[in-house]
Short mmCIF file of C-alpha atoms (C1' of nucleotides) in Angstrom, two decimals:
data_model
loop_
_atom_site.label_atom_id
_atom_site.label_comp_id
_atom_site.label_asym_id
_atom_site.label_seq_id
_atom_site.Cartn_x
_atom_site.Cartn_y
_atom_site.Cartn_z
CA UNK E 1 0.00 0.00 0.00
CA UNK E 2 1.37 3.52 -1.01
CA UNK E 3 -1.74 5.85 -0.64
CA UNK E 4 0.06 6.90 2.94
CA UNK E 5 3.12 7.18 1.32
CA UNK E 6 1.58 9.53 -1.81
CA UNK E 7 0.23 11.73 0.99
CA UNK E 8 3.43 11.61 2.64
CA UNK E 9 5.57 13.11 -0.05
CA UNK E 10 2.93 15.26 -1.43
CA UNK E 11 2.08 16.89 1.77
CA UNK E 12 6.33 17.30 2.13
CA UNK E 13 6.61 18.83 -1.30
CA UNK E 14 3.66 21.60 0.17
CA UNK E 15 1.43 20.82 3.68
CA UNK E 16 -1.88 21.01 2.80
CA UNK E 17 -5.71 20.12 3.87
CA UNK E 18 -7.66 16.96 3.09
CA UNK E 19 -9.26 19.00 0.60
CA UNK E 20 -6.10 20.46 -1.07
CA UNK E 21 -4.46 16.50 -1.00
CA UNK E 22 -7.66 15.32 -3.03
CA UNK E 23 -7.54 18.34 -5.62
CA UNK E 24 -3.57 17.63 -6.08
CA UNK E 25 -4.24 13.72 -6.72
CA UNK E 26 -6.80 14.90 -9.38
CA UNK E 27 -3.51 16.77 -10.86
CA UNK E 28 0.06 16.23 -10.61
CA UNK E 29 0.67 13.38 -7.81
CA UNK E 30 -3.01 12.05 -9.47
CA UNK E 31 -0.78 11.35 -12.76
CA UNK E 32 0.15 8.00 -11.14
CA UNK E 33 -1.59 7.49 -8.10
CA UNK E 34 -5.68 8.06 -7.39
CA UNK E 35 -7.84 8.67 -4.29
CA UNK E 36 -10.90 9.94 -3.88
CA UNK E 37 -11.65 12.88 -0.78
CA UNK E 38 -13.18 10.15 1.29
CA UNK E 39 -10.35 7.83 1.13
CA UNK E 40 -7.79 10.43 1.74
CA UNK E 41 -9.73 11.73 5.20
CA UNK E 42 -9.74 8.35 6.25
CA UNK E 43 -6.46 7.68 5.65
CA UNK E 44 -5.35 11.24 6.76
CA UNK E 45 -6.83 10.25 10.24
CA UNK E 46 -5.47 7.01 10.77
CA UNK E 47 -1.72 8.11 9.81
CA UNK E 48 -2.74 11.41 12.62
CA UNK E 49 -3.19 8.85 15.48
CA UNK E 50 0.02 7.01 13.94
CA UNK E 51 1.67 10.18 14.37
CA UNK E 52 2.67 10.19 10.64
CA UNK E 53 1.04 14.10 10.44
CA UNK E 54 0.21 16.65 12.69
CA UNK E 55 -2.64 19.21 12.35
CA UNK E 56 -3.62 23.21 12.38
CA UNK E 57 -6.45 24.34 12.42
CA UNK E 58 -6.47 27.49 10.03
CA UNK E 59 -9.04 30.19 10.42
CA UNK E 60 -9.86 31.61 7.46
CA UNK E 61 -11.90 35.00 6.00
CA UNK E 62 -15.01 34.15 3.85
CA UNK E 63 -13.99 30.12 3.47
CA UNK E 64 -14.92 27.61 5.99
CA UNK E 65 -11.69 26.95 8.01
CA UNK E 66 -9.48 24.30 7.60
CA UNK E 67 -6.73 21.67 8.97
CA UNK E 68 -3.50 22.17 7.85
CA UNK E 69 -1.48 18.42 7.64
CA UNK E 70 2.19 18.49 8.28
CA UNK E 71 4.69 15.94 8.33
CA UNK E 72 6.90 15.63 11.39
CA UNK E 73 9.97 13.78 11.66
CA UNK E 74 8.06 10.19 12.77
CA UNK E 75 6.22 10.67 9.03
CA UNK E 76 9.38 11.47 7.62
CA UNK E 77 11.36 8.31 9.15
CA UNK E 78 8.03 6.20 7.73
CA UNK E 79 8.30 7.35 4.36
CA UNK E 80 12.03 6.84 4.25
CA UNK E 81 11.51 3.35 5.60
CA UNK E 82 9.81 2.61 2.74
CA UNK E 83 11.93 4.26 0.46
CA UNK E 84 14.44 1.61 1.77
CA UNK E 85 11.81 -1.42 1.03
CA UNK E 86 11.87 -3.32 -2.34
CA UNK E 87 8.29 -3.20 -4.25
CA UNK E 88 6.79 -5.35 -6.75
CA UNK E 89 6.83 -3.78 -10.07
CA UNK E 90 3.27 -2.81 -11.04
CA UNK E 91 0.74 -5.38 -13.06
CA UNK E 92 -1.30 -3.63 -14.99
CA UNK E 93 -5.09 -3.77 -14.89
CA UNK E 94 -6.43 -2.85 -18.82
CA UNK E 95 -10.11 -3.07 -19.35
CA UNK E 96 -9.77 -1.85 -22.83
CA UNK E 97 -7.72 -5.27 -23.38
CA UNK E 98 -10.13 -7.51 -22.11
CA UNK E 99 -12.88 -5.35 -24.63
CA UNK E 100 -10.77 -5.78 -27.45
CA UNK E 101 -9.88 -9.56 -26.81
CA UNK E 102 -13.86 -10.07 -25.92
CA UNK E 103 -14.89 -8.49 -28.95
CA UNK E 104 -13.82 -11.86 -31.09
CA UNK E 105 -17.12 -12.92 -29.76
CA UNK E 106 -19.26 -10.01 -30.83
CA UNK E 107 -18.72 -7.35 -33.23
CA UNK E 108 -15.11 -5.66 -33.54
CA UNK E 109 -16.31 -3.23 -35.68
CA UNK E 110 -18.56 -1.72 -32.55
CA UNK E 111 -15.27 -1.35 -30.68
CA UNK E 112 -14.05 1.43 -32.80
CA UNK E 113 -15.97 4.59 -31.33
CA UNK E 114 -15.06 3.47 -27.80
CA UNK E 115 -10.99 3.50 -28.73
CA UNK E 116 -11.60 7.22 -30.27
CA UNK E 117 -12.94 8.09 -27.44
CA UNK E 118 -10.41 6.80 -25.49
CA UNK E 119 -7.85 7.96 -27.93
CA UNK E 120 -9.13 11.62 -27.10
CA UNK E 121 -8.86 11.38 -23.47
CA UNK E 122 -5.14 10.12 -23.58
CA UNK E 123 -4.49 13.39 -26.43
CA UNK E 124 -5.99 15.89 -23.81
CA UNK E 125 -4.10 14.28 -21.25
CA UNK E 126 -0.69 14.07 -23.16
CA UNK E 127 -1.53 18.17 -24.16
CA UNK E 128 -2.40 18.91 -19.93
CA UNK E 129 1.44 17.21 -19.74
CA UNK E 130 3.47 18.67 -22.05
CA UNK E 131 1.38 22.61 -21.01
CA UNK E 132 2.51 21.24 -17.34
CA UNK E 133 6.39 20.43 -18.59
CA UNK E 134 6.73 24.09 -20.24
CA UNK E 135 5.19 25.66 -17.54
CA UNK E 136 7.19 24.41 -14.76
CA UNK E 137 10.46 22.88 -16.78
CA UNK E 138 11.06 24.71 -19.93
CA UNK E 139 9.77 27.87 -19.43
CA UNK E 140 11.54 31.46 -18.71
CA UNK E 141 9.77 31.28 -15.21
CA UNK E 142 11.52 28.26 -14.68
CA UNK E 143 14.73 28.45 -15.43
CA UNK E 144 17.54 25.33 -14.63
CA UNK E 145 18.42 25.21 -11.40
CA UNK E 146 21.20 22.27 -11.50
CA UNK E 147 21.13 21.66 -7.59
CA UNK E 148 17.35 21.36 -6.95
CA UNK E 149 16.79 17.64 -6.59
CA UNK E 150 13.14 17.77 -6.06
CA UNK E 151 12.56 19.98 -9.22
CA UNK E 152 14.90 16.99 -11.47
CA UNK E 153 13.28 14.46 -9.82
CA UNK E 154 9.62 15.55 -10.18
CA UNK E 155 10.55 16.27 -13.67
CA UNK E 156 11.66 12.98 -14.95
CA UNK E 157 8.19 11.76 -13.45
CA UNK E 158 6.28 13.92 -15.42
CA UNK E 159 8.28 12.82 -18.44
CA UNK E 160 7.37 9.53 -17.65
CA UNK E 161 3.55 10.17 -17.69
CA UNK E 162 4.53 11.75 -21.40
CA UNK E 163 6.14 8.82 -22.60
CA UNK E 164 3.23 6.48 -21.23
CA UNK E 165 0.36 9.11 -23.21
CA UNK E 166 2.65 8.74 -26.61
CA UNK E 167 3.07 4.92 -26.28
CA UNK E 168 -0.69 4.42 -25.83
CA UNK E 169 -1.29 7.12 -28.45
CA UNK E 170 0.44 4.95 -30.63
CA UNK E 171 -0.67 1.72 -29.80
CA UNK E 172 -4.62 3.19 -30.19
CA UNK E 173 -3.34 3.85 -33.58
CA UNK E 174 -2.55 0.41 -34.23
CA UNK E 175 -5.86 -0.90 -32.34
CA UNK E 176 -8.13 1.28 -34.71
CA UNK E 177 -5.99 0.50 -37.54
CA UNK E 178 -6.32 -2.94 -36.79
CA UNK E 179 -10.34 -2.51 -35.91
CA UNK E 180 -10.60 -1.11 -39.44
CA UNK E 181 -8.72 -3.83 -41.61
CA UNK E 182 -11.26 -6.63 -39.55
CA UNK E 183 -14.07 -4.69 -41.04
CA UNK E 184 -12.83 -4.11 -44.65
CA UNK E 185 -12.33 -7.75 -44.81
CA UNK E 186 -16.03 -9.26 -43.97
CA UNK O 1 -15.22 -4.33 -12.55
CA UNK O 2 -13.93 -6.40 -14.97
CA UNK O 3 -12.86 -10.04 -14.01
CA UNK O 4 -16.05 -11.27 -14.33
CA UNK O 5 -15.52 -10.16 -18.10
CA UNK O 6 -11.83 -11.19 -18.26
CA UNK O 7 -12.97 -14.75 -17.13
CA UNK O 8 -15.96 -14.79 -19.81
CA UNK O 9 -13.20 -13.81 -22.51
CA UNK O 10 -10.75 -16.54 -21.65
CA UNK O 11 -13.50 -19.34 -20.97
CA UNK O 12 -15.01 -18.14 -24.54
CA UNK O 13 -11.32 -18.45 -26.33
CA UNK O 14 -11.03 -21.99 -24.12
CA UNK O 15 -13.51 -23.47 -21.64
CA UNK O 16 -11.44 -24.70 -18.29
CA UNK O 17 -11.25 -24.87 -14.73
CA UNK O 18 -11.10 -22.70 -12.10
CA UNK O 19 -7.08 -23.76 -11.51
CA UNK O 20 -6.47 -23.32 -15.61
CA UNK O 21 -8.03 -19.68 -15.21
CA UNK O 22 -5.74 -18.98 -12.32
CA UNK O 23 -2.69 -20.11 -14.68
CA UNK O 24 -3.68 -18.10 -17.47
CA UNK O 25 -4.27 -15.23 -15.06
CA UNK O 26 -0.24 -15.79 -14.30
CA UNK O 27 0.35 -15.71 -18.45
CA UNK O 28 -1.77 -14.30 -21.08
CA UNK O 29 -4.63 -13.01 -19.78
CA UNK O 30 -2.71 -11.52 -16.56
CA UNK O 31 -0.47 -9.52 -19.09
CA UNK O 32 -3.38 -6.81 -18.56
CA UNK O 33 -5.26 -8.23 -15.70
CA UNK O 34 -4.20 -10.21 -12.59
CA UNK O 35 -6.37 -12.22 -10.11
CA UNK O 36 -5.66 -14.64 -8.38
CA UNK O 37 -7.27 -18.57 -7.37
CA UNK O 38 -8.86 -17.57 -4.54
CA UNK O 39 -10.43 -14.36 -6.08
CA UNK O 40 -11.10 -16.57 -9.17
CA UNK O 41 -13.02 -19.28 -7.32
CA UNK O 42 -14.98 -16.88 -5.53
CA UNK O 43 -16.27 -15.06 -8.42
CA UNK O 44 -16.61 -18.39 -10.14
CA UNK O 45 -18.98 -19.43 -7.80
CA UNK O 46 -21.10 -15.87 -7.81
CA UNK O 47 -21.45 -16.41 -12.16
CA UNK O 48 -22.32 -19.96 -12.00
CA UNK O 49 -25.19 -18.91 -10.02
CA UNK O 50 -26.03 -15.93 -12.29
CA UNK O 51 -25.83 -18.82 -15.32
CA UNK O 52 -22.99 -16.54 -16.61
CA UNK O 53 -21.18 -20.12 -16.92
CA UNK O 54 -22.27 -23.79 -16.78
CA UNK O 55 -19.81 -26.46 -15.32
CA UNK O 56 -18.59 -29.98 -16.34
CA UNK O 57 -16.94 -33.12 -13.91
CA UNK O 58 -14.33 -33.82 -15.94
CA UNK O 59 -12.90 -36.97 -14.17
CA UNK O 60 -8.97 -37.44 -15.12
CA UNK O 61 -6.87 -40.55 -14.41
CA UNK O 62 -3.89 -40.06 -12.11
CA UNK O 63 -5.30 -36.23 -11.22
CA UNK O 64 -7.77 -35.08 -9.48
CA UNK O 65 -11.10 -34.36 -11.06
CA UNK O 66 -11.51 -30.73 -12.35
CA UNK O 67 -15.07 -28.58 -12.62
CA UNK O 68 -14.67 -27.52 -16.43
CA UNK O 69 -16.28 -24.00 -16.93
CA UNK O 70 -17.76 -22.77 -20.11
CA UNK O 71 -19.98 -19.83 -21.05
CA UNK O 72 -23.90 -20.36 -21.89
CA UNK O 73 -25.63 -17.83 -24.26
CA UNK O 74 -26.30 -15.68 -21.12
CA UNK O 75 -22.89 -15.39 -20.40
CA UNK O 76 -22.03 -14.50 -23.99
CA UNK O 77 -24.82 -11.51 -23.71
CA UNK O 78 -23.40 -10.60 -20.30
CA UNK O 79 -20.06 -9.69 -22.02
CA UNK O 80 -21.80 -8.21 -25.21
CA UNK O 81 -23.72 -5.67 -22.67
CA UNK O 82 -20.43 -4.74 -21.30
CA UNK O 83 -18.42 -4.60 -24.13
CA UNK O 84 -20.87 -1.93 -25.44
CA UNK O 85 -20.79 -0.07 -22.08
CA UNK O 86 -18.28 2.84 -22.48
CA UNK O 87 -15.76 2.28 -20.09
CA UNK O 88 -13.53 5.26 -17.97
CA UNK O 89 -9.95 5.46 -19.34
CA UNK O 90 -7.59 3.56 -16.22
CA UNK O 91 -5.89 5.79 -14.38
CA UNK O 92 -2.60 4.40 -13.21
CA UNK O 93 -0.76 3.31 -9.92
CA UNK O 94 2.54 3.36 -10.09
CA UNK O 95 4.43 3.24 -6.93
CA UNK O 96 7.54 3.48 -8.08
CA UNK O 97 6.71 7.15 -9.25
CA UNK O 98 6.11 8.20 -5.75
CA UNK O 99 8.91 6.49 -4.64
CA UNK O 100 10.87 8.77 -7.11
CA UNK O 101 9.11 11.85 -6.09
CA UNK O 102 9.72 10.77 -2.36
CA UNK O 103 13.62 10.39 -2.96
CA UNK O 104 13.91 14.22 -2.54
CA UNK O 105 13.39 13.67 1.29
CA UNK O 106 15.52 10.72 1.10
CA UNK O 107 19.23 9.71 -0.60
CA UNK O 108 18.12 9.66 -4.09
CA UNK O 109 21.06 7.47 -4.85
CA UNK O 110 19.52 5.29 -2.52
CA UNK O 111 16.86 4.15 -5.16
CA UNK O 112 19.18 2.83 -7.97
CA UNK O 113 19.43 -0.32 -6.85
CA UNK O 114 15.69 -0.35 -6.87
CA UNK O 115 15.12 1.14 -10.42
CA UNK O 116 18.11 -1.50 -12.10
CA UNK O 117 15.44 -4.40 -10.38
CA UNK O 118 12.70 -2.78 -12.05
CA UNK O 119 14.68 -2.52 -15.24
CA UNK O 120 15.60 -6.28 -15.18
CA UNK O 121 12.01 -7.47 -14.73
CA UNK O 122 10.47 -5.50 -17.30
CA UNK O 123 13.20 -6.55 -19.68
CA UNK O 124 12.26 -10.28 -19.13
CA UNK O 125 8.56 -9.48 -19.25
CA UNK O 126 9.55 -7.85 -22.98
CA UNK O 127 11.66 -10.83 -23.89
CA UNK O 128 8.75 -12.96 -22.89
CA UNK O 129 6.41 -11.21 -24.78
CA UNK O 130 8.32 -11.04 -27.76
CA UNK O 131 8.78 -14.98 -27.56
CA UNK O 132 5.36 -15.54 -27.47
CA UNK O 133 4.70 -13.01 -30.63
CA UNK O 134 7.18 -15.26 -32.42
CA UNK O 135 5.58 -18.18 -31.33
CA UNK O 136 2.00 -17.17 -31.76
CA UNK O 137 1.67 -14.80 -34.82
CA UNK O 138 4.48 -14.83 -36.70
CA UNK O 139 6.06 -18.20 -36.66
CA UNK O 140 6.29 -21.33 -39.18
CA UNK O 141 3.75 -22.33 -37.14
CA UNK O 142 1.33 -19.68 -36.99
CA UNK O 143 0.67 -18.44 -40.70
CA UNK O 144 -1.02 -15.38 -41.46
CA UNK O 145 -4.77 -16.08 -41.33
CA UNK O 146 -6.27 -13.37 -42.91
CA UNK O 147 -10.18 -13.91 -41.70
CA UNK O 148 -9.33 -15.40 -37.76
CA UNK O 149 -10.78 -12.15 -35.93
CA UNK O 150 -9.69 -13.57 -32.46
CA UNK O 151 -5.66 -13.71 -33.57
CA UNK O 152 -5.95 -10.49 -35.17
CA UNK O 153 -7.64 -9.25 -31.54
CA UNK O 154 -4.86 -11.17 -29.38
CA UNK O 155 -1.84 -10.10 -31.63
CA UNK O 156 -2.64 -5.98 -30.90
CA UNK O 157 -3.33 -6.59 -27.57
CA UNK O 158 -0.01 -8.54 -27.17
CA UNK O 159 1.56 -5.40 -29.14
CA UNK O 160 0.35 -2.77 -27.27
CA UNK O 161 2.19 -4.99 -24.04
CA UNK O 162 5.34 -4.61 -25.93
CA UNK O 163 4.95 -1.24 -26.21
CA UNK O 164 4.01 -0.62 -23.19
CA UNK O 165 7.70 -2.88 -21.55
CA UNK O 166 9.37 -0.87 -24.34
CA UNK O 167 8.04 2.40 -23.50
CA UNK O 168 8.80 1.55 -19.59
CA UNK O 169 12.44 0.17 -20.59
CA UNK O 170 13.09 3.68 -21.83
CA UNK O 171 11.68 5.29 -19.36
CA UNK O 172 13.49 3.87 -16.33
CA UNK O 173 17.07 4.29 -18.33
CA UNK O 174 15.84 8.06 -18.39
CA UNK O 175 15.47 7.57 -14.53
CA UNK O 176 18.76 5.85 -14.17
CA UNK O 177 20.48 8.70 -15.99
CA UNK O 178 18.71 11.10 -13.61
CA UNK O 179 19.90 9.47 -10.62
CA UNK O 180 23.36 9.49 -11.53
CA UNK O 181 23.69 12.57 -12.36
CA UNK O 182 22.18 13.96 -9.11
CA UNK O 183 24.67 11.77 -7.13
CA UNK O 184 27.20 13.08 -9.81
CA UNK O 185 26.48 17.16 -9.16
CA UNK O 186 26.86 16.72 -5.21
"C1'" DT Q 1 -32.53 31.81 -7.32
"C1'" DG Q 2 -29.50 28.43 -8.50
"C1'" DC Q 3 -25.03 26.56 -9.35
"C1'" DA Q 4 -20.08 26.07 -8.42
"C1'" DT Q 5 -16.43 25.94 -5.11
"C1'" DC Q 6 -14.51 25.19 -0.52
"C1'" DA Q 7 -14.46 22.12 3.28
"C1'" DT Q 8 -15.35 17.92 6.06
"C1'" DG Q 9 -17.08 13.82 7.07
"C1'" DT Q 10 -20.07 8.81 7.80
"C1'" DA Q 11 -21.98 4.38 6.17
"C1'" DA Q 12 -22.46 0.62 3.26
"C1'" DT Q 13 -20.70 -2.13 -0.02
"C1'" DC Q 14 -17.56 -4.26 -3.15
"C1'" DA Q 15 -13.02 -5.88 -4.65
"C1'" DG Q 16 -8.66 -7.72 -3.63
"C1'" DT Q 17 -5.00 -9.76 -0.66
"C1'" DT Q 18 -3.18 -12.82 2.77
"C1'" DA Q 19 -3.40 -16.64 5.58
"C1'" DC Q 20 -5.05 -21.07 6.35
"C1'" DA Q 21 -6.49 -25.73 4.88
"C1'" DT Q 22 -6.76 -30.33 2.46
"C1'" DG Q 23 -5.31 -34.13 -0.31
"C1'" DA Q 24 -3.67 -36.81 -4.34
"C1'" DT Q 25 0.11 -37.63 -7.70
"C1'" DT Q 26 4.47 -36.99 -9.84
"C1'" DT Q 27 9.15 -35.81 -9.93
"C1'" DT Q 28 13.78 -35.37 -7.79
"C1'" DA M 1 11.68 -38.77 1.80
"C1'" DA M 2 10.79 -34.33 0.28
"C1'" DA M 3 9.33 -31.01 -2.98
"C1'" DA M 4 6.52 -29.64 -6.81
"C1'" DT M 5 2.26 -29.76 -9.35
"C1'" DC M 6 -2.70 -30.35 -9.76
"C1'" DA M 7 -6.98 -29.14 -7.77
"C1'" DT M 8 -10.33 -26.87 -4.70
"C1'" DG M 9 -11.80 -24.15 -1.34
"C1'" DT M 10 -12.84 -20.89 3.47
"C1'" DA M 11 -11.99 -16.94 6.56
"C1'" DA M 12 -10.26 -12.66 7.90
"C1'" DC M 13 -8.78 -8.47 6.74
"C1'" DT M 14 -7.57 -4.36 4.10
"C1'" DG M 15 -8.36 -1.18 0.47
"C1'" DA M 16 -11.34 1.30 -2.63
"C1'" DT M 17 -15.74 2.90 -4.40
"C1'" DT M 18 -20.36 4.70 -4.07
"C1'" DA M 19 -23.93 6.90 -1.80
"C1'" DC M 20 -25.35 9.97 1.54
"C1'" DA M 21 -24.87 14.17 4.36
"C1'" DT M 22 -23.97 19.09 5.84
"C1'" DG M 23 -23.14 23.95 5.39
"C1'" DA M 24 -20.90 28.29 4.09
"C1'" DT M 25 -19.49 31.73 0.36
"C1'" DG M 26 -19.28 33.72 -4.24
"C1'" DC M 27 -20.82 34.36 -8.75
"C1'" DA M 28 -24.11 34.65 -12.72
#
DNA sequence: TGCATCATGTAATCAGTTACATGATTTT
DNA sequence: AAAATCATGTAACTGATTACATGATGCA
């Protein structure tokens, strides 16, 4: 399980409220891991009483007020524990594979308007990237700072979510493509 | 969810038992979805008593017997409904992201060790795949049949895996590279 | 007036993992 | 004699999703 951890070095990276944490895993740290606003208060208050984060309540003007997570050093010593731990490399979970495989027992040809629409999703998302990169990477705001490790490291995440969007990209190409030919030749 | 449908797609390529499923859940069909026997059994027993599948004794000599699964006509319209249910895009977990993000509060140096692992195993996975591609679609053995939907269906699936290892493999040397030269620059 | 955003939560359910359990046969 | 493979399951627990619930402010 990681969903502590994800909290962990997204609330070190910039403390936040439950609230904030489930916007930011709809964005960035949501790139590659999800959780929904219920999960994360649940979780949020379990990893409290394990002393993982510590709270403040923040007043604020015209907003409901809210509770600022931290991470003191027990969190820090629990995420760098795990750092330390060997884990499995991910299996993948691809409904879109099963549909294509099932559709040998129904029609293929149906098939194609759900892979365009999937297609469009992962071009929107591959566009929300690559805007992201040149915002906070390439751009004149952001210029090279050699020494920040955080910066380099977030970085070649986000160009791994790039590379993932092109590959599938690509491989739509060749489902559709492949969707198309079965249709021509019945 | 989706098993249900994953086991309704490999029953329909090959009727078998619950311990066959399992297996093909370690190979083929667990490229893109995993599951284990006891998760397999379970919802084995649920679509048997939905009629999604019918079962068969099968007594064997020098073994013991096996329940041989198949799918019934409802079964078959159970997967047609779903297959033309649009489905969300998946949204990915990949721990090993966060554990690069969480290496600024850490020794990032610490993870290379980790990353080289990951490397390995996704280069056998490739090797594997590619194997079976040789084996399966573009062997002596396996000629090009123009009209067989289902190898057409299996063959782009099995692609888009090795794309996906590919994709990965040139990913994590990007990683790698990163790594070093943040150990390098302090 | 109504909708969107900010902010926090509970309850019920479903899916998935881990541990436990049995027993025959075949291979080393 | 021990380990691996074939074959089937139950029980307990953890993780994740869905539905329900509240209430304020700001904007159109």
């Amino acid at each position: 399980m990681a969903l502590e951890h994800a909290i962990l070095v997204s609330l070190l990276e910039k403390p936040g409220s439950g609230y904030e944490l489930a916007r930011r895993f709809e964005r960035s740290i949501g790139y590659f891991w999800t959780a929904t606003h219920q999960q994360i208060y649940r979780v949020l208050k379990r990893m409290e009483g394990d002393g993982w984060v510590t709270v403040r309540e923040v007043p604020q003007q015209g907003r409901p007020d809210k509770k600022e997570y931290s991470v003191p050093a027990l969190g820090r010593a629990a995420l760098s524990q795990w750092l330390h731990e060997p884990i499995e490399p991910e299996s993948v979970r691809h409904d879109l594979a099963v549909k294509i495989r099932g559709a040998a027992f129904d029609d293929p040809a149906a098939l194609i308007r759900e892979v365009e629409r999937h297609y469009q999703v992962h071009t929107d998302r591959l566009a929300h990237y690559l805007a992201g990169e040149r915002r906070d990477f390439t751009g004149p705001e952001a210029p090279a700072l050699p020494d920040d490790v955080g910066r380099e490291l977030q970085h070649v995440v986000l160009r791994g979510g790039i590379a993932y969007e092109r590959m599938t990209l690509a491989w739509l190409d060749d489902v559709l493509a492949t969707l198309h030919r079965l249709r021509a030749e019945r």
